[in-house]
GROMACS .gro file of C-alpha atoms in nm:
model
  507
    1PRO     CA    1  -1.181   0.016   5.626
    2ASP     CA    2  -0.985  -0.300   5.553
    3PRO     CA    3  -0.683  -0.183   5.349
    4MET     CA    4  -0.686  -0.504   5.140
    5VAL     CA    5  -1.053  -0.450   5.048
    6THR     CA    6  -0.975  -0.088   4.957
    7LEU     CA    7  -0.678  -0.198   4.745
    8ARG     CA    8  -0.891  -0.457   4.560
    9ALA     CA    9  -1.160  -0.194   4.499
   10MET     CA   10  -0.903   0.050   4.359
   11ARG     CA   11  -0.764  -0.219   4.131
   12ALA     CA   12  -1.115  -0.302   4.011
   13LEU     CA   13  -1.179   0.067   3.932
   14VAL     CA   14  -0.851   0.090   3.739
   15ALA     CA   15  -0.937  -0.227   3.546
   16TYR     CA   16  -1.287  -0.095   3.471
   17ALA     CA   17  -1.147   0.237   3.346
   18ALA     CA   18  -0.906   0.048   3.120
   19LEU     CA   19  -1.196  -0.156   2.982
   20LEU     CA   20  -1.394   0.161   2.909
   21ALA     CA   21  -1.096   0.304   2.720
   22MET     CA   22  -1.056  -0.024   2.528
   23ALA     CA   23  -1.424  -0.017   2.434
   24LEU     CA   24  -1.394   0.343   2.312
   25VAL     CA   25  -1.096   0.261   2.093
   26SER     CA   26  -1.275  -0.048   1.962
   27SER     CA   27  -1.589   0.149   1.880
   28MET     CA   28  -1.379   0.383   1.667
   29SER     CA   29  -1.196   0.108   1.478
   30GLY     CA   30  -1.468   0.069   1.217
   31ALA     CA   31  -1.407   0.423   1.095
   32TRP     CA   32  -1.128   0.315   0.861
   33ALA     CA   33  -1.300   0.007   0.718
   34SER     CA   34  -1.385   0.052   0.349
   35ASP     CA   35  -1.716   0.234   0.300
   36SER     CA   36  -1.825   0.098   0.636
   37VAL     CA   37  -2.175  -0.046   0.669
   38GLY     CA   38  -2.099  -0.198   1.008
   39CYS     CA   39  -2.355  -0.348   1.245
   40HIS     CA   40  -2.636  -0.141   1.392
   41LYS     CA   41  -2.978  -0.181   1.556
   42THR     CA   42  -3.140  -0.235   1.217
   43ARG     CA   43  -3.020  -0.366   0.882
   44PRO     CA   44  -2.877  -0.115   0.635
   45SER     CA   45  -3.109   0.000   0.359
   46PRO     CA   46  -3.106  -0.228   0.050
   47ALA     CA   47  -2.907   0.034  -0.143
   48ARG     CA   48  -2.624   0.022   0.114
   49ARG     CA   49  -2.595  -0.356   0.141
   50LYS     CA   50  -2.275  -0.499  -0.004
   51PHE     CA   51  -2.445  -0.816  -0.127
   52SER     CA   52  -2.809  -0.926  -0.135
   53SER     CA   53  -2.942  -1.280  -0.137
   54PRO     CA   54  -3.311  -1.323  -0.224
   55GLU     CA   55  -3.306  -1.661  -0.048
   56VAL     CA   56  -3.190  -1.508   0.281
   57ASP     CA   57  -3.414  -1.201   0.252
   58HIS     CA   58  -3.727  -1.408   0.181
   59PHE     CA   59  -3.646  -1.639   0.470
   60LEU     CA   60  -3.616  -1.341   0.704
   61LEU     CA   61  -3.947  -1.196   0.583
   62ASP     CA   62  -4.120  -1.525   0.659
   63THR     CA   63  -3.941  -1.616   0.981
   64VAL     CA   64  -3.869  -1.299   1.179
   65PRO     CA   65  -4.239  -1.225   1.258
   66ARG     CA   66  -4.268  -1.574   1.411
   67LEU     CA   67  -3.971  -1.536   1.647
   68ARG     CA   68  -3.986  -1.416   2.004
   69ASP     CA   69  -3.955  -1.038   2.000
   70GLN     CA   70  -3.598  -0.976   2.122
   71ILE     CA   71  -3.461  -1.277   1.935
   72ALA     CA   72  -3.638  -1.154   1.620
   73GLN     CA   73  -3.469  -0.814   1.623
   74THR     CA   74  -3.120  -0.951   1.685
   75PHE     CA   75  -3.158  -1.239   1.437
   76ASN     CA   76  -3.280  -0.999   1.167
   77VAL     CA   77  -2.958  -0.797   1.205
   78CYS     CA   78  -2.708  -1.076   1.276
   79LEU     CA   79  -2.793  -1.346   1.021
   80PRO     CA   80  -2.747  -1.124   0.711
   81ASN     CA   81  -2.473  -0.903   0.858
   82ALA     CA   82  -2.185  -1.077   0.678
   83LEU     CA   83  -2.367  -1.038   0.345
   84ASP     CA   84  -2.480  -0.683   0.420
   85SER     CA   85  -2.142  -0.554   0.532
   86THR     CA   86  -1.838  -0.776   0.466
   87PHE     CA   87  -1.863  -0.892   0.104
   88VAL     CA   88  -1.669  -0.586  -0.009
   89VAL     CA   89  -1.570  -0.738  -0.345
   90VAL     CA   90  -1.786  -0.988  -0.533
   91ALA     CA   91  -1.689  -1.079  -0.889
   92GLY     CA   92  -1.925  -1.361  -0.975
   93ARG     CA   93  -1.767  -1.702  -0.927
   94ASP     CA   94  -1.414  -1.573  -0.966
   95ASP     CA   95  -1.361  -1.376  -0.646
   96SER     CA   96  -1.521  -1.274  -0.317
   97PHE     CA   97  -1.317  -1.074  -0.067
   98VAL     CA   98  -1.488  -1.101   0.272
   99ILE     CA   99  -1.350  -0.877   0.546
  100THR     CA  100  -1.379  -0.966   0.913
  101GLY     CA  101  -1.578  -0.653   1.001
  102ASP     CA  102  -1.412  -0.344   1.146
  103ILE     CA  103  -1.072  -0.445   1.002
  104ASP     CA  104  -1.017  -0.419   0.626
  105ALA     CA  105  -0.868  -0.767   0.592
  106MET     CA  106  -0.985  -1.123   0.532
  107TRP     CA  107  -0.906  -1.398   0.784
  108LEU     CA  108  -0.928  -1.749   0.639
  109ARG     CA  109  -1.091  -1.878   0.958
  110ASP     CA  110  -1.330  -1.586   1.010
  111SER     CA  111  -1.446  -1.575   0.650
  112THR     CA  112  -1.528  -1.947   0.662
  113PHE     CA  113  -1.737  -1.913   0.977
  114GLN     CA  114  -1.899  -1.596   0.842
  115VAL     CA  115  -2.049  -1.780   0.544
  116LEU     CA  116  -2.112  -2.131   0.681
  117PRO     CA  117  -2.474  -2.051   0.783
  118TYR     CA  118  -2.553  -1.953   0.423
  119VAL     CA  119  -2.386  -2.264   0.282
  120ARG     CA  120  -2.561  -2.500   0.524
  121TYR     CA  121  -2.910  -2.352   0.515
  122PHE     CA  122  -2.955  -2.168   0.183
  123LEU     CA  123  -2.758  -2.351  -0.088
  124LYS     CA  124  -2.908  -2.649  -0.269
  125GLN     CA  125  -2.777  -2.939  -0.474
  126GLY     CA  126  -2.752  -2.861  -0.845
  127LYS     CA  127  -2.893  -2.509  -0.814
  128ARG     CA  128  -2.664  -2.218  -0.897
  129THR     CA  129  -2.758  -1.882  -0.749
  130GLU     CA  130  -2.581  -1.550  -0.701
  131LEU     CA  131  -2.520  -1.656  -0.341
  132SER     CA  132  -2.365  -1.990  -0.439
  133ASP     CA  133  -2.150  -1.811  -0.698
  134ALA     CA  134  -2.033  -1.562  -0.434
  135VAL     CA  135  -1.936  -1.844  -0.198
  136CYS     CA  136  -1.755  -2.016  -0.485
  137GLY     CA  137  -1.568  -1.689  -0.530
  138LEU     CA  138  -1.465  -1.705  -0.164
  139VAL     CA  139  -1.344  -2.064  -0.202
  140ARG     CA  140  -1.128  -1.951  -0.492
  141ARG     CA  141  -1.004  -1.641  -0.305
  142GLN     CA  142  -0.906  -1.861  -0.008
  143ALA     CA  143  -0.718  -2.095  -0.241
  144ARG     CA  144  -0.524  -1.803  -0.391
  145SER     CA  145  -0.448  -1.677  -0.040
  146VAL     CA  146  -0.302  -2.014   0.065
  147LEU     CA  147  -0.083  -2.008  -0.246
  148ILE     CA  148   0.034  -1.655  -0.164
  149ASP     CA  149   0.136  -1.758   0.189
  150ARG     CA  150   0.034  -2.087   0.351
  151TYR     CA  151   0.163  -1.965   0.689
  152ALA     CA  152  -0.047  -1.647   0.704
  153ASN     CA  153  -0.379  -1.602   0.881
  154ALA     CA  154  -0.512  -1.277   0.725
  155PHE     CA  155  -0.486  -1.116   0.383
  156ASN     CA  156  -0.530  -0.781   0.214
  157LEU     CA  157  -0.743  -0.727  -0.094
  158ASP     CA  158  -0.423  -0.705  -0.299
  159ALA     CA  159  -0.056  -0.613  -0.269
  160ARG     CA  160  -0.084  -0.254  -0.394
  161GLY     CA  161  -0.111  -0.075  -0.058
  162SER     CA  162   0.118  -0.048   0.243
  163GLY     CA  163   0.033  -0.398   0.357
  164GLY     CA  164  -0.111  -0.282   0.690
  165PRO     CA  165   0.022  -0.238   1.043
  166HIS     CA  166   0.197  -0.575   1.075
  167GLN     CA  167   0.452  -0.541   0.797
  168GLY     CA  168   0.713  -0.471   1.062
  169ASP     CA  169   0.686  -0.825   1.201
  170ARG     CA  170   0.996  -1.039   1.149
  171ARG     CA  171   0.902  -1.373   1.004
  172VAL     CA  172   1.019  -1.682   0.817
  173PRO     CA  173   0.895  -1.706   0.546
  174LYS     CA  174   0.915  -1.335   0.467
  175MET     CA  175   0.580  -1.157   0.434
  176THR     CA  176   0.460  -0.979   0.122
  177LYS     CA  177   0.224  -0.682   0.111
  178ALA     CA  178  -0.062  -0.910   0.011
  179VAL     CA  179  -0.049  -1.042   0.369
  180PHE     CA  180  -0.220  -0.842   0.644
  181GLU     CA  181  -0.091  -1.063   0.926
  182GLY     CA  182   0.152  -1.350   0.907
  183LYS     CA  183   0.065  -1.567   1.206
  184TYR     CA  184   0.071  -1.940   1.142
  185GLU     CA  185  -0.256  -2.072   1.282
  186LEU     CA  186  -0.327  -2.430   1.184
  187ASP     CA  187  -0.700  -2.359   1.200
  188SER     CA  188  -0.664  -2.119   0.905
  189LEU     CA  189  -0.571  -2.406   0.674
  190VAL     CA  190  -0.837  -2.633   0.824
  191ALA     CA  191  -1.093  -2.356   0.765
  192PHE     CA  192  -0.999  -2.353   0.396
  193PHE     CA  193  -1.062  -2.729   0.380
  194ALA     CA  194  -1.386  -2.696   0.578
  195LEU     CA  195  -1.542  -2.435   0.349
  196SER     CA  196  -1.441  -2.630   0.038
  197ASN     CA  197  -1.581  -2.956   0.178
  198GLU     CA  198  -1.907  -2.797   0.292
  199PHE     CA  199  -1.961  -2.608  -0.034
  200LEU     CA  200  -1.917  -2.916  -0.254
  201SER     CA  201  -2.130  -3.139  -0.032
  202ARG     CA  202  -2.416  -2.886  -0.029
  203THR     CA  203  -2.409  -2.782  -0.395
  204GLY     CA  204  -2.232  -3.053  -0.596
  205ASP     CA  205  -2.072  -2.765  -0.789
  206ALA     CA  206  -1.752  -2.941  -0.902
  207ALA     CA  207  -1.681  -2.670  -1.160
  208CYS     CA  208  -1.586  -2.432  -0.877
  209PHE     CA  209  -1.272  -2.636  -0.804
  210GLY     CA  210  -0.998  -2.580  -1.062
  211SER     CA  211  -0.624  -2.636  -1.081
  212GLU     CA  212  -0.549  -2.339  -0.855
  213TRP     CA  213  -0.762  -2.490  -0.577
  214ARG     CA  214  -0.588  -2.827  -0.618
  215ASP     CA  215  -0.249  -2.656  -0.594
  216ALA     CA  216  -0.361  -2.484  -0.274
  217VAL     CA  217  -0.461  -2.820  -0.124
  218VAL     CA  218  -0.113  -2.954  -0.204
  219ALA     CA  219   0.046  -2.645  -0.044
  220ALA     CA  220  -0.165  -2.674   0.271
  221LEU     CA  221  -0.095  -3.046   0.310
  222GLY     CA  222   0.275  -2.972   0.262
  223ALA     CA  223   0.273  -2.715   0.542
  224MET     CA  224   0.103  -2.969   0.769
  225ARG     CA  225   0.369  -3.227   0.693
  226GLU     CA  226   0.636  -2.971   0.780
  227GLN     CA  227   0.463  -2.895   1.109
  228GLN     CA  228   0.444  -3.260   1.212
  229ARG     CA  229   0.820  -3.252   1.266
  230SER     CA  230   0.959  -3.242   1.617
  231SER     CA  231   1.183  -2.956   1.726
  232ARG     CA  232   1.479  -3.198   1.715
  233GLU     CA  233   1.397  -3.303   1.356
  234GLU     CA  234   1.352  -2.940   1.254
  235GLY     CA  235   1.683  -2.827   1.404
  236SER     CA  236   1.797  -2.481   1.300
  237ARG     CA  237   1.607  -2.488   0.969
  238ALA     CA  238   1.257  -2.409   1.092
  239ALA     CA  239   0.989  -2.377   0.825
  240TYR     CA  240   0.819  -2.102   1.028
  241GLN     CA  241   0.947  -1.839   1.272
  242PHE     CA  242   0.778  -1.527   1.410
  243TRP     CA  243   0.895  -1.231   1.617
  244ARG     CA  244   0.685  -0.937   1.743
  245SER     CA  245   0.764  -0.760   2.067
  246GLU     CA  246   0.425  -0.826   2.231
  247ALA     CA  247   0.355  -1.163   2.067
  248ASP     CA  248   0.685  -1.337   1.999
  249LEU     CA  249   0.705  -1.710   1.963
  250GLY     CA  250   0.977  -1.827   2.204
  251ASN     CA  251   1.280  -2.036   2.117
  252ASN     CA  252   1.402  -1.805   1.843
  253GLY     CA  253   1.058  -1.758   1.693
  254THR     CA  254   0.968  -2.128   1.669
  255GLY     CA  255   0.745  -2.167   1.977
  256ALA     CA  256   0.765  -2.416   2.263
  257PRO     CA  257   0.964  -2.733   2.191
  258ALA     CA  258   0.764  -3.018   2.038
  259ALA     CA  259   0.813  -3.394   2.031
  260ARG     CA  260   0.692  -3.592   1.729
  261THR     CA  261   0.335  -3.688   1.812
  262MET     CA  262   0.189  -3.729   1.459
  263MET     CA  263  -0.034  -3.430   1.532
  264VAL     CA  264   0.031  -3.097   1.356
  265ARG     CA  265   0.185  -2.800   1.536
  266SER     CA  266   0.045  -2.448   1.541
  267GLY     CA  267   0.224  -2.124   1.623
  268PHE     CA  268  -0.088  -1.937   1.726
  269ARG     CA  269  -0.434  -2.011   1.861
  270PRO     CA  270  -0.766  -1.928   1.690
  271SER     CA  271  -0.769  -1.615   1.909
  272ASP     CA  272  -0.448  -1.501   1.732
  273ASP     CA  273  -0.257  -1.542   2.062
  274PRO     CA  274   0.063  -1.751   2.077
  275CYS     CA  275   0.020  -2.115   2.168
  276ALA     CA  276   0.163  -2.199   2.511
  277LEU     CA  277   0.236  -2.552   2.384
  278PRO     CA  278   0.269  -2.642   2.015
  279PHE     CA  279  -0.013  -2.892   1.960
  280HIS     CA  280  -0.353  -2.723   1.975
  281VAL     CA  281  -0.585  -3.014   2.050
  282PRO     CA  282  -0.923  -2.880   1.928
  283THR     CA  283  -0.767  -2.774   1.597
  284ASN     CA  284  -0.615  -3.120   1.552
  285LEU     CA  285  -0.953  -3.281   1.625
  286TRP     CA  286  -1.112  -3.055   1.363
  287LEU     CA  287  -0.825  -3.126   1.122
  288ARG     CA  288  -0.873  -3.503   1.154
  289SER     CA  289  -1.241  -3.481   1.056
  290GLU     CA  290  -1.191  -3.226   0.775
  291LEU     CA  291  -0.907  -3.429   0.622
  292LYS     CA  292  -1.143  -3.726   0.597
  293ARG     CA  293  -1.401  -3.503   0.432
  294LEU     CA  294  -1.130  -3.362   0.205
  295SER     CA  295  -1.043  -3.713   0.085
  296GLU     CA  296  -1.412  -3.756  -0.007
  297THR     CA  297  -1.415  -3.416  -0.179
  298LEU     CA  298  -1.108  -3.508  -0.383
  299SER     CA  299  -1.253  -3.849  -0.467
  300SER     CA  300  -1.573  -3.684  -0.590
  301LEU     CA  301  -1.382  -3.431  -0.801
  302GLY     CA  302  -1.138  -3.689  -0.941
  303GLY     CA  303  -0.793  -3.627  -1.085
  304ALA     CA  304  -0.605  -3.576  -0.756
  305GLU     CA  305  -0.544  -3.927  -0.629
  306ASP     CA  306  -0.211  -3.844  -0.461
  307SER     CA  307  -0.368  -3.562  -0.259
  308ARG     CA  308  -0.665  -3.781  -0.169
  309LYS     CA  309  -0.438  -4.052  -0.030
  310GLU     CA  310  -0.224  -3.792   0.148
  311ALA     CA  311  -0.529  -3.637   0.318
  312LEU     CA  312  -0.655  -3.975   0.439
  313GLU     CA  313  -0.311  -4.086   0.559
  314LEU     CA  314  -0.255  -3.759   0.743
  315SER     CA  315  -0.599  -3.784   0.905
  316GLU     CA  316  -0.515  -4.132   1.036
  317GLU     CA  317  -0.179  -4.013   1.170
  318VAL     CA  318  -0.335  -3.715   1.348
  319GLY     CA  319  -0.596  -3.951   1.495
  320ARG     CA  320  -0.322  -4.174   1.638
  321GLY     CA  321  -0.150  -3.871   1.786
  322LEU     CA  322  -0.473  -3.753   1.947
  323ARG     CA  323  -0.536  -4.094   2.103
  324SER     CA  324  -0.184  -4.102   2.246
  325HIS     CA  325  -0.149  -3.744   2.370
  326ALA     CA  326  -0.473  -3.541   2.376
  327LEU     CA  327  -0.666  -3.738   2.639
  328VAL     CA  328  -0.537  -3.676   2.993
  329ALA     CA  329  -0.659  -3.740   3.348
  330SER     CA  330  -0.902  -3.479   3.477
  331PRO     CA  331  -0.763  -3.264   3.760
  332ALA     CA  332  -1.109  -3.286   3.920
  333ASN     CA  333  -1.133  -3.668   3.898
  334SER     CA  334  -0.823  -3.869   3.810
  335SER     CA  335  -1.034  -4.167   3.696
  336GLU     CA  336  -1.197  -3.951   3.426
  337SER     CA  337  -1.038  -3.858   3.092
  338ILE     CA  338  -1.062  -3.509   2.946
  339PHE     CA  339  -0.917  -3.331   2.643
  340ALA     CA  340  -0.620  -3.107   2.712
  341TYR     CA  341  -0.629  -2.772   2.532
  342GLU     CA  342  -0.262  -2.790   2.426
  343VAL     CA  343   0.015  -3.046   2.466
  344ASP     CA  344   0.381  -3.073   2.365
  345GLY     CA  345   0.436  -3.451   2.339
  346PHE     CA  346   0.678  -3.445   2.633
  347GLY     CA  347   0.404  -3.477   2.896
  348SER     CA  348   0.318  -3.112   2.951
  349ARG     CA  349  -0.040  -2.999   2.895
  350VAL     CA  350  -0.255  -2.687   2.923
  351ILE     CA  351  -0.596  -2.735   3.086
  352MET     CA  352  -0.835  -2.455   2.980
  353ASP     CA  353  -1.060  -2.351   2.696
  354ASP     CA  354  -1.088  -2.036   2.485
  355ALA     CA  355  -1.404  -1.896   2.327
  356ASN     CA  356  -1.270  -1.892   1.972
  357ALA     CA  357  -1.346  -2.193   1.754
  358PRO     CA  358  -1.201  -2.442   1.712
  359SER     CA  359  -1.231  -2.479   2.087
  360LEU     CA  360  -1.302  -2.778   2.307
  361VAL     CA  361  -1.657  -2.660   2.376
  362SER     CA  362  -1.722  -2.619   2.001
  363LEU     CA  363  -1.634  -2.981   1.909
  364PRO     CA  364  -1.997  -3.097   1.853
  365TYR     CA  365  -2.063  -2.792   1.633
  366LEU     CA  366  -1.752  -2.876   1.431
  367GLY     CA  367  -1.854  -3.241   1.397
  368SER     CA  368  -1.519  -3.354   1.540
  369LEU     CA  369  -1.616  -3.621   1.794
  370GLU     CA  370  -1.587  -3.969   1.641
  371THR     CA  371  -1.624  -4.224   1.922
  372GLN     CA  372  -1.824  -4.274   2.240
  373GLU     CA  373  -1.499  -4.241   2.436
  374GLU     CA  374  -1.446  -3.897   2.282
  375GLU     CA  375  -1.804  -3.798   2.356
  376ARG     CA  376  -1.758  -3.895   2.722
  377ALA     CA  377  -1.430  -3.705   2.735
  378TYR     CA  378  -1.600  -3.403   2.577
  379LEU     CA  379  -1.871  -3.396   2.846
  380ALA     CA  380  -1.610  -3.424   3.122
  381THR     CA  381  -1.399  -3.154   2.956
  382LYS     CA  382  -1.697  -2.925   2.922
  383ARG     CA  383  -1.777  -2.950   3.293
  384LEU     CA  384  -1.428  -2.816   3.362
  385ALA     CA  385  -1.440  -2.555   3.085
  386LEU     CA  386  -1.761  -2.405   3.226
  387ALA     CA  387  -1.638  -2.367   3.584
  388THR     CA  388  -1.437  -2.082   3.734
  389GLU     CA  389  -1.244  -2.328   3.953
  390THR     CA  390  -1.100  -2.523   3.659
  391ASN     CA  391  -1.096  -2.284   3.361
  392PRO     CA  392  -0.917  -1.953   3.428
  393PHE     CA  393  -1.102  -1.799   3.131
  394PHE     CA  394  -1.458  -1.881   3.239
  395TYR     CA  395  -1.632  -1.581   3.394
  396GLU     CA  396  -1.959  -1.514   3.573
  397GLY     CA  397  -2.111  -1.173   3.638
  398ALA     CA  398  -2.422  -0.958   3.646
  399VAL     CA  399  -2.471  -0.978   3.268
  400GLY     CA  400  -2.416  -1.350   3.229
  401SER     CA  401  -2.157  -1.625   3.223
  402GLY     CA  402  -1.936  -1.772   2.956
  403ILE     CA  403  -1.588  -1.848   2.829
  404GLY     CA  404  -1.356  -1.561   2.744
  405SER     CA  405  -1.002  -1.548   2.612
  406PRO     CA  406  -0.659  -1.419   2.715
  407HIS     CA  407  -0.684  -1.214   2.395
  408LYS     CA  408  -0.896  -0.954   2.581
  409GLY     CA  409  -0.816  -1.033   2.941
  410TYR     CA  410  -0.989  -1.095   3.269
  411GLY     CA  411  -1.366  -1.069   3.299
  412MET     CA  412  -1.439  -1.025   2.927
  413ILE     CA  413  -1.691  -1.288   2.814
  414TRP     CA  414  -1.702  -1.369   2.442
  415PRO     CA  415  -2.044  -1.429   2.280
  416LEU     CA  416  -1.873  -1.691   2.060
  417GLY     CA  417  -1.805  -1.897   2.373
  418VAL     CA  418  -2.168  -1.876   2.481
  419ILE     CA  419  -2.295  -1.959   2.131
  420TYR     CA  420  -2.080  -2.267   2.072
  421ASP     CA  421  -2.170  -2.398   2.417
  422LEU     CA  422  -2.540  -2.390   2.317
  423PHE     CA  423  -2.479  -2.622   2.020
  424GLY     CA  424  -2.397  -2.899   2.270
  425PRO     CA  425  -2.645  -3.187   2.236
  426GLU     CA  426  -2.649  -3.230   2.615
  427LYS     CA  427  -2.791  -2.881   2.680
  428THR     CA  428  -3.133  -2.865   2.847
  429ASP     CA  429  -3.405  -2.625   2.733
  430GLY     CA  430  -3.352  -2.419   3.047
  431GLU     CA  431  -2.978  -2.389   2.985
  432ILE     CA  432  -3.036  -2.280   2.625
  433LEU     CA  433  -3.291  -2.017   2.732
  434ARG     CA  434  -3.045  -1.880   2.990
  435GLY     CA  435  -2.771  -1.868   2.726
  436LEU     CA  436  -3.000  -1.685   2.481
  437ASP     CA  437  -3.083  -1.436   2.755
  438HIS     CA  438  -2.713  -1.375   2.823
  439LEU     CA  439  -2.651  -1.321   2.451
  440GLN     CA  440  -2.940  -1.078   2.426
  441ARG     CA  441  -2.815  -0.876   2.722
  442SER     CA  442  -2.463  -0.877   2.581
  443THR     CA  443  -2.578  -0.670   2.281
  444ALA     CA  444  -2.634  -0.369   2.511
  445GLY     CA  445  -2.932  -0.275   2.295
  446THR     CA  446  -2.736  -0.277   1.966
  447ASN     CA  447  -2.885  -0.604   1.828
  448CYS     CA  448  -2.526  -0.702   1.737
  449MET     CA  449  -2.295  -0.962   1.884
  450HIS     CA  450  -1.960  -0.822   1.991
  451GLU     CA  451  -1.614  -0.968   2.027
  452SER     CA  452  -1.636  -0.956   2.408
  453PHE     CA  453  -1.823  -0.780   2.688
  454TRP     CA  454  -1.744  -0.704   3.051
  455LYS     CA  455  -1.914  -0.962   3.273
  456ASP     CA  456  -2.083  -0.697   3.491
  457ASP     CA  457  -2.163  -0.427   3.234
  458ALA     CA  458  -2.264  -0.511   2.875
  459SER     CA  459  -2.211  -0.150   2.763
  460VAL     CA  460  -1.837  -0.215   2.796
  461TYR     CA  461  -1.758  -0.425   2.492
  462THR     CA  462  -1.497  -0.468   2.219
  463ARG     CA  463  -1.549  -0.462   1.843
  464PRO     CA  464  -1.897  -0.329   1.764
  465TRP     CA  465  -1.873  -0.490   1.420
  466PHE     CA  466  -1.749  -0.849   1.443
  467ALA     CA  467  -1.915  -1.044   1.163
  468TRP     CA  468  -1.805  -1.391   1.273
  469ALA     CA  469  -1.998  -1.356   1.600
  470ASN     CA  470  -2.304  -1.223   1.415
  471SER     CA  471  -2.302  -1.520   1.177
  472ALA     CA  472  -2.255  -1.761   1.467
  473TYR     CA  473  -2.562  -1.619   1.643
  474GLY     CA  474  -2.760  -1.640   1.319
  475GLU     CA  475  -2.658  -2.004   1.274
  476LEU     CA  476  -2.749  -2.083   1.635
  477ILE     CA  477  -3.106  -1.958   1.580
  478LEU     CA  478  -3.129  -2.151   1.251
  479TYR     CA  479  -3.014  -2.462   1.438
  480LEU     CA  480  -3.271  -2.410   1.714
  481LEU     CA  481  -3.548  -2.350   1.460
  482ARG     CA  482  -3.466  -2.693   1.322
  483THR     CA  483  -3.408  -2.879   1.651
  484ARG     CA  484  -3.598  -2.694   1.928
  485PRO     CA  485  -3.834  -2.445   1.764
  486HIS     CA  486  -4.041  -2.403   2.081
  487LEU     CA  487  -3.750  -2.216   2.239
  488VAL     CA  488  -3.736  -1.938   1.980
  489LEU     CA  489  -4.085  -1.913   1.828
  490HIS     CA  490  -4.392  -1.735   1.964
  491GLU     CA  491  -4.632  -1.975   2.130
  492THR     CA  492  -4.890  -1.869   1.872
  493PRO     CA  493  -4.679  -1.738   1.586
  494PRO     CA  494  -4.833  -1.480   1.355
  495PRO     CA  495  -4.893  -1.584   0.993
  496THR     CA  496  -4.595  -1.576   0.758
  497VAL     CA  497  -4.580  -1.346   0.456
  498ARG     CA  498  -4.677  -1.638   0.229
  499GLU     CA  499  -4.967  -1.735   0.454
  500ARG     CA  500  -5.092  -1.375   0.452
  501LYS     CA  501  -5.071  -1.370   0.071
  502ARG     CA  502  -5.269  -1.695   0.049
  503GLU     CA  503  -5.530  -1.548   0.284
  504THR     CA  504  -5.560  -1.235   0.070
  505LYS     CA  505  -5.606  -1.441  -0.248
  506ALA     CA  506  -5.871  -1.657  -0.080
  507ARG     CA  507  -6.072  -1.348   0.000
   0.00000   0.00000   0.00000
């Protein structure tokens, strides 16, 4: 036999064995999560659910019987999973601590994406419910977290325990035990703005936003101003530095050198991996749009005119930086502009995409495309992002195809990447049906979305309980019910619970 073929086969077997071991470790990680409910083939019994929403439960009773069979089972588990399993502390409007799933900590970004489907589809103007109060509690918890440490991405319930496995990280500013992980990810702060903006616009509940929230907005905007500085302006007095043996930021913990671009730097990506270059383009696009919304939020609330002006001014500056640096010539067609994934302001750029939002593929979902030029660039970018020749983290295999992430390595497709792709307005019905089929197969019969799965074997996956992905799938089906119901409903749907009740009364 050809020795090179044999060598490649041996390497593939070694890689597959490593993936199996990774999946085993991941499947055990939920064991230490508080009173774990997790994610399983069916919902937990009502008595075991962490939080119950009559609005969500009634919707499921009405809608699930009308969905295509496999979609119905997965949707019934995924949509309520964050409520069922991750709202580990709910104290009315004052506090909601929402863990990410099989890790007993709250990520600002994850918790926002975990609850956005409930905010967008189940909260109503002027109507307070237990669900709206619980989301208000999360808004307030996020604000307190930003005030504890505006450069951290994940937080513990409180500061009374050991602080978790990352307390050994060296960092400026110094971490406290209230912080689970101290990675500066710009998207964490944008996620705080996004949840606040969405909650107020959907509910009109101005009473949720007190002085603590306003102070957190000031702190977040201050961090963004600090991170607009170039490496030369910053000098030896960096506002943020991070060292960990397997995930150091280079240049003495400050990351790759940055020119002043008017965009805002980030130390780490939404995947929690270090940025290769300091300006993460999709996060800055998201930041620009959420800052505009924040200025409207602050205007509606009143009493914070300085912050309102600051948010609008910063949004305009970031927009100028994006126009000058984020659009680059496509490597596939030099006459076509695309979005780079990361840039440094000196001319270097990273051409790729990662499954974790904010990503380039997720821009329509995030509402971050503002002009026809940007929409054209998005479509050109997406063609590159969904091709193995131009995106090193796009994979195709026996189970399906989709974008992965260096966070889990070669061949691991992330359901998040598949899901956010399907929100694209350019997708055909056939493409959406193929994507839904890939997602269904990726569950490996569990009815749960996972962090990632091996492209050729869905039974090899990471994180059996990853609530962000479950919520994203739930929101995708809600979106399709509203925009393309024929793709997810039975051709002749059975009667809803309400219709059956009306029939019974008529008899």
